[in-house]
Each structure stands twice: as C-alpha cells, then as structure tokens.
Amino acid sequence: EAERTAGSFVRRARAEGLIAAAHDLGDGGLAVAAAEMALAGRIGVEIFADEALGPAEWFFGEDQGRYLLAVAAGDADRLLVRAVEAGVPLRVVGEAKGTEVRLGGSSVPLAALAAAHGGALTHLLG
C-alpha cells in the first residue's frame, strides 16, 4: 500500500509540474539514482550523508516505492506540504549543483563518471 501511495503521489506531482525528474531507488539505491540523474541532466549533485544510517545502507539500499525527485528550489516547500497531506514521507537529501557527484564526503568529477559510464560496455567486451 505504501508503494502504491508513493507512486501515485509522484505521478500526481509530476503531472502538476512540481517534479522535474524522478528515479526509483529499486536498482542500485540512492547513489546510482543520483549518478544517473546527474549524467542525464549534465549537472553535478551532492547527496548529504545520513547520520542515522551507515553509508552502505543510505547510499546503496535498494527499496521499492522510494524515489529520488528533482524539484526546483521554489517548489520544494510546496511539494513537502503535499507529501504530508498525502501521508508520503519526503525529505531533502541533496541538491543539484556543480560538476561533481558527491556522496557524503566522497566525490568524483561528473566528466570522469560520464567517460566511465559511456565506455563501460566497450571496456567489458574488449
């Protein structure tokens, strides 16, 4: 039920123009979703560490019904209010900015990530 509620919330908010992009966390977790969104948007991202969870669980925990949402700064408060009204947990976990993908205290230049991502299949297949 929670997964259905979250999915419906994301669809409605996207239809209303409150969400610029969304990525589920079911395949690789928050770190993979953030990196893929940064590559697609060609802008860096900083994902803040979570003090309550260890880095592996926070950045790489895969879970159905959880999403990383890209939201314009001016729409964030409106979306947070809508989430409370819908009974959907939502919080700010980072921000899009710069030229790096930063996960807590670790970072990689977006250009290096793009090069590795773009050449991965060729490298694997030789």
PDB file of C-alpha atoms in Angstrom:
ATOM      1  CA  GLU A   1       0.000   0.000   0.000  1.00  0.00           C
ATOM      2  CA  ALA A   2       2.837   2.416   0.851  1.00  0.00           C
ATOM      3  CA  GLU A   3       4.456   1.725  -2.520  1.00  0.00           C
ATOM      4  CA  ARG A   4       1.199   2.415  -4.373  1.00  0.00           C
ATOM      5  CA  THR A   5       0.629   5.622  -2.379  1.00  0.00           C
ATOM      6  CA  ALA A   6       4.153   6.878  -3.103  1.00  0.00           C
ATOM      7  CA  GLY A   7       3.867   6.060  -6.800  1.00  0.00           C
ATOM      8  CA  SER A   8       0.522   7.848  -7.078  1.00  0.00           C
ATOM      9  CA  PHE A   9       1.941  10.864  -5.257  1.00  0.00           C
ATOM     10  CA  VAL A  10       4.910  11.065  -7.636  1.00  0.00           C
ATOM     11  CA  ARG A  11       2.663  10.746 -10.709  1.00  0.00           C
ATOM     12  CA  ARG A  12       0.297  13.487  -9.494  1.00  0.00           C
ATOM     13  CA  ALA A  13       3.116  15.850  -8.524  1.00  0.00           C
ATOM     14  CA  ARG A  14       4.842  15.267 -11.861  1.00  0.00           C
ATOM     15  CA  ALA A  15       1.588  15.955 -13.741  1.00  0.00           C
ATOM     16  CA  GLU A  16       1.225  19.212 -11.774  1.00  0.00           C
ATOM     17  CA  GLY A  17       4.749  20.263 -12.762  1.00  0.00           C
ATOM     18  CA  LEU A  18       6.197  20.065  -9.246  1.00  0.00           C
ATOM     19  CA  ILE A  19       8.754  17.390 -10.188  1.00  0.00           C
ATOM     20  CA  ALA A  20      11.275  17.904 -12.984  1.00  0.00           C
ATOM     21  CA  ALA A  21      12.583  14.314 -12.895  1.00  0.00           C
ATOM     22  CA  ALA A  22      12.190  11.156 -10.824  1.00  0.00           C
ATOM     23  CA  HIS A  23      14.174   7.950 -10.441  1.00  0.00           C
ATOM     24  CA  ASP A  24      13.220   4.893  -8.394  1.00  0.00           C
ATOM     25  CA  LEU A  25      15.745   3.510  -5.889  1.00  0.00           C
ATOM     26  CA  GLY A  26      14.974  -0.140  -6.597  1.00  0.00           C
ATOM     27  CA  ASP A  27      18.083  -0.792  -8.722  1.00  0.00           C
ATOM     28  CA  GLY A  28      21.255   0.483  -7.078  1.00  0.00           C
ATOM     29  CA  GLY A  29      19.799   2.754  -4.431  1.00  0.00           C
ATOM     30  CA  LEU A  30      20.201   6.469  -3.889  1.00  0.00           C
ATOM     31  CA  ALA A  31      23.796   6.675  -5.154  1.00  0.00           C
ATOM     32  CA  VAL A  32      23.039   5.053  -8.503  1.00  0.00           C
ATOM     33  CA  ALA A  33      19.851   7.072  -8.992  1.00  0.00           C
ATOM     34  CA  ALA A  34      21.700  10.327  -8.221  1.00  0.00           C
ATOM     35  CA  ALA A  35      24.581   9.464 -10.553  1.00  0.00           C
ATOM     36  CA  GLU A  36      22.239   8.506 -13.397  1.00  0.00           C
ATOM     37  CA  MET A  37      20.198  11.673 -12.955  1.00  0.00           C
ATOM     38  CA  ALA A  38      23.370  13.789 -12.855  1.00  0.00           C
ATOM     39  CA  LEU A  39      24.596  12.163 -16.080  1.00  0.00           C
ATOM     40  CA  ALA A  40      21.236  12.680 -17.791  1.00  0.00           C
ATOM     41  CA  GLY A  41      20.969  16.304 -16.645  1.00  0.00           C
ATOM     42  CA  ARG A  42      24.656  17.058 -17.165  1.00  0.00           C
ATOM     43  CA  ILE A  43      24.897  18.718 -13.768  1.00  0.00           C
ATOM     44  CA  GLY A  44      26.617  17.612 -10.606  1.00  0.00           C
ATOM     45  CA  VAL A  45      24.810  16.535  -7.477  1.00  0.00           C
ATOM     46  CA  GLU A  46      25.567  16.439  -3.783  1.00  0.00           C
ATOM     47  CA  ILE A  47      23.754  13.847  -1.679  1.00  0.00           C
ATOM     48  CA  PHE A  48      24.085  14.527   2.017  1.00  0.00           C
ATOM     49  CA  ALA A  49      25.122  11.753   4.409  1.00  0.00           C
ATOM     50  CA  ASP A  50      22.537  10.372   6.815  1.00  0.00           C
ATOM     51  CA  GLU A  51      23.780  10.297  10.401  1.00  0.00           C
ATOM     52  CA  ALA A  52      21.330   7.569  11.439  1.00  0.00           C
ATOM     53  CA  LEU A  53      22.269   5.108   8.680  1.00  0.00           C
ATOM     54  CA  GLY A  54      25.613   3.731   7.592  1.00  0.00           C
ATOM     55  CA  PRO A  55      26.924   4.782   4.176  1.00  0.00           C
ATOM     56  CA  ALA A  56      26.238   1.424   2.517  1.00  0.00           C
ATOM     57  CA  GLU A  57      22.627   1.333   3.703  1.00  0.00           C
ATOM     58  CA  TRP A  58      21.954   5.019   2.960  1.00  0.00           C
ATOM     59  CA  PHE A  59      23.598   5.287  -0.457  1.00  0.00           C
ATOM     60  CA  PHE A  60      23.078   1.772  -1.832  1.00  0.00           C
ATOM     61  CA  GLY A  61      19.995   0.404  -0.071  1.00  0.00           C
ATOM     62  CA  GLU A  62      17.541  -0.743  -2.731  1.00  0.00           C
ATOM     63  CA  ASP A  63      13.895  -0.379  -1.907  1.00  0.00           C
ATOM     64  CA  GLN A  64      10.684  -0.453  -3.874  1.00  0.00           C
ATOM     65  CA  GLY A  65       8.431   2.564  -3.606  1.00  0.00           C
ATOM     66  CA  ARG A  66      11.226   5.055  -2.870  1.00  0.00           C
ATOM     67  CA  TYR A  67      12.183   7.754  -5.345  1.00  0.00           C
ATOM     68  CA  LEU A  68      14.775  10.445  -5.857  1.00  0.00           C
ATOM     69  CA  LEU A  69      12.994  13.540  -7.112  1.00  0.00           C
ATOM     70  CA  ALA A  70      14.469  16.564  -8.857  1.00  0.00           C
ATOM     71  CA  VAL A  71      12.492  19.612  -7.789  1.00  0.00           C
ATOM     72  CA  ALA A  72      13.045  23.310  -8.468  1.00  0.00           C
ATOM     73  CA  ALA A  73      14.102  25.077  -5.275  1.00  0.00           C
ATOM     74  CA  GLY A  74      10.981  27.254  -5.434  1.00  0.00           C
ATOM     75  CA  ASP A  75       8.712  24.184  -5.470  1.00  0.00           C
ATOM     76  CA  ALA A  76      10.357  22.211  -2.663  1.00  0.00           C
ATOM     77  CA  ASP A  77       8.238  23.592   0.186  1.00  0.00           C
ATOM     78  CA  ARG A  78       5.017  23.105  -1.791  1.00  0.00           C
ATOM     79  CA  LEU A  79       5.964  19.508  -2.532  1.00  0.00           C
ATOM     80  CA  LEU A  80       6.841  18.854   1.116  1.00  0.00           C
ATOM     81  CA  VAL A  81       3.412  20.152   2.198  1.00  0.00           C
ATOM     82  CA  ARG A  82       1.689  17.986  -0.418  1.00  0.00           C
ATOM     83  CA  ALA A  83       3.635  14.950   0.801  1.00  0.00           C
ATOM     84  CA  VAL A  84       2.494  15.487   4.394  1.00  0.00           C
ATOM     85  CA  GLU A  85      -1.108  15.829   3.192  1.00  0.00           C
ATOM     86  CA  ALA A  86      -0.786  12.595   1.185  1.00  0.00           C
ATOM     87  CA  GLY A  87       0.896  10.691   4.029  1.00  0.00           C
ATOM     88  CA  VAL A  88       4.063  10.159   1.982  1.00  0.00           C
ATOM     89  CA  PRO A  89       7.450  10.516   3.708  1.00  0.00           C
ATOM     90  CA  LEU A  90       9.586  13.092   1.889  1.00  0.00           C
ATOM     91  CA  ARG A  91      12.757  14.953   2.756  1.00  0.00           C
ATOM     92  CA  VAL A  92      15.538  16.897   1.102  1.00  0.00           C
ATOM     93  CA  VAL A  93      18.555  14.612   0.606  1.00  0.00           C
ATOM     94  CA  GLY A  94      20.795  16.812  -1.514  1.00  0.00           C
ATOM     95  CA  GLU A  95      20.998  19.334  -4.298  1.00  0.00           C
ATOM     96  CA  ALA A  96      21.932  19.528  -7.957  1.00  0.00           C
ATOM     97  CA  LYS A  97      24.944  21.765  -8.454  1.00  0.00           C
ATOM     98  CA  GLY A  98      28.487  21.937  -9.730  1.00  0.00           C
ATOM     99  CA  THR A  99      30.484  19.454 -11.745  1.00  0.00           C
ATOM    100  CA  GLU A 100      30.881  16.548  -9.326  1.00  0.00           C
ATOM    101  CA  VAL A 101      28.827  13.699  -7.986  1.00  0.00           C
ATOM    102  CA  ARG A 102      29.345  13.970  -4.240  1.00  0.00           C
ATOM    103  CA  LEU A 103      28.095  11.295  -1.866  1.00  0.00           C
ATOM    104  CA  GLY A 104      28.734  12.416   1.669  1.00  0.00           C
ATOM    105  CA  GLY A 105      32.481  13.036   1.870  1.00  0.00           C
ATOM    106  CA  SER A 106      33.368  11.250  -1.395  1.00  0.00           C
ATOM    107  CA  SER A 107      33.188  12.729  -4.862  1.00  0.00           C
ATOM    108  CA  VAL A 108      34.006  12.036  -8.487  1.00  0.00           C
ATOM    109  CA  PRO A 109      34.045  14.565 -11.342  1.00  0.00           C
ATOM    110  CA  LEU A 110      30.944  14.252 -13.492  1.00  0.00           C
ATOM    111  CA  ALA A 111      33.142  14.172 -16.618  1.00  0.00           C
ATOM    112  CA  ALA A 112      35.058  11.142 -15.298  1.00  0.00           C
ATOM    113  CA  LEU A 113      31.829   9.397 -14.403  1.00  0.00           C
ATOM    114  CA  ALA A 114      30.407  10.112 -17.864  1.00  0.00           C
ATOM    115  CA  ALA A 115      33.536   8.745 -19.532  1.00  0.00           C
ATOM    116  CA  ALA A 116      33.480   5.576 -17.438  1.00  0.00           C
ATOM    117  CA  HIS A 117      29.754   5.104 -17.940  1.00  0.00           C
ATOM    118  CA  GLY A 118      29.910   5.717 -21.680  1.00  0.00           C
ATOM    119  CA  GLY A 119      32.798   3.310 -22.239  1.00  0.00           C
ATOM    120  CA  ALA A 120      31.823   0.557 -19.819  1.00  0.00           C
ATOM    121  CA  LEU A 121      30.313  -1.850 -22.343  1.00  0.00           C
ATOM    122  CA  THR A 122      33.172  -1.398 -24.791  1.00  0.00           C
ATOM    123  CA  HIS A 123      35.663  -1.995 -21.993  1.00  0.00           C
ATOM    124  CA  LEU A 124      33.870  -5.152 -20.836  1.00  0.00           C
ATOM    125  CA  LEU A 125      33.546  -6.591 -24.329  1.00  0.00           C
ATOM    126  CA  GLY A 126      37.018  -5.564 -25.442  1.00  0.00           C
TER     127      GLY A 126
END
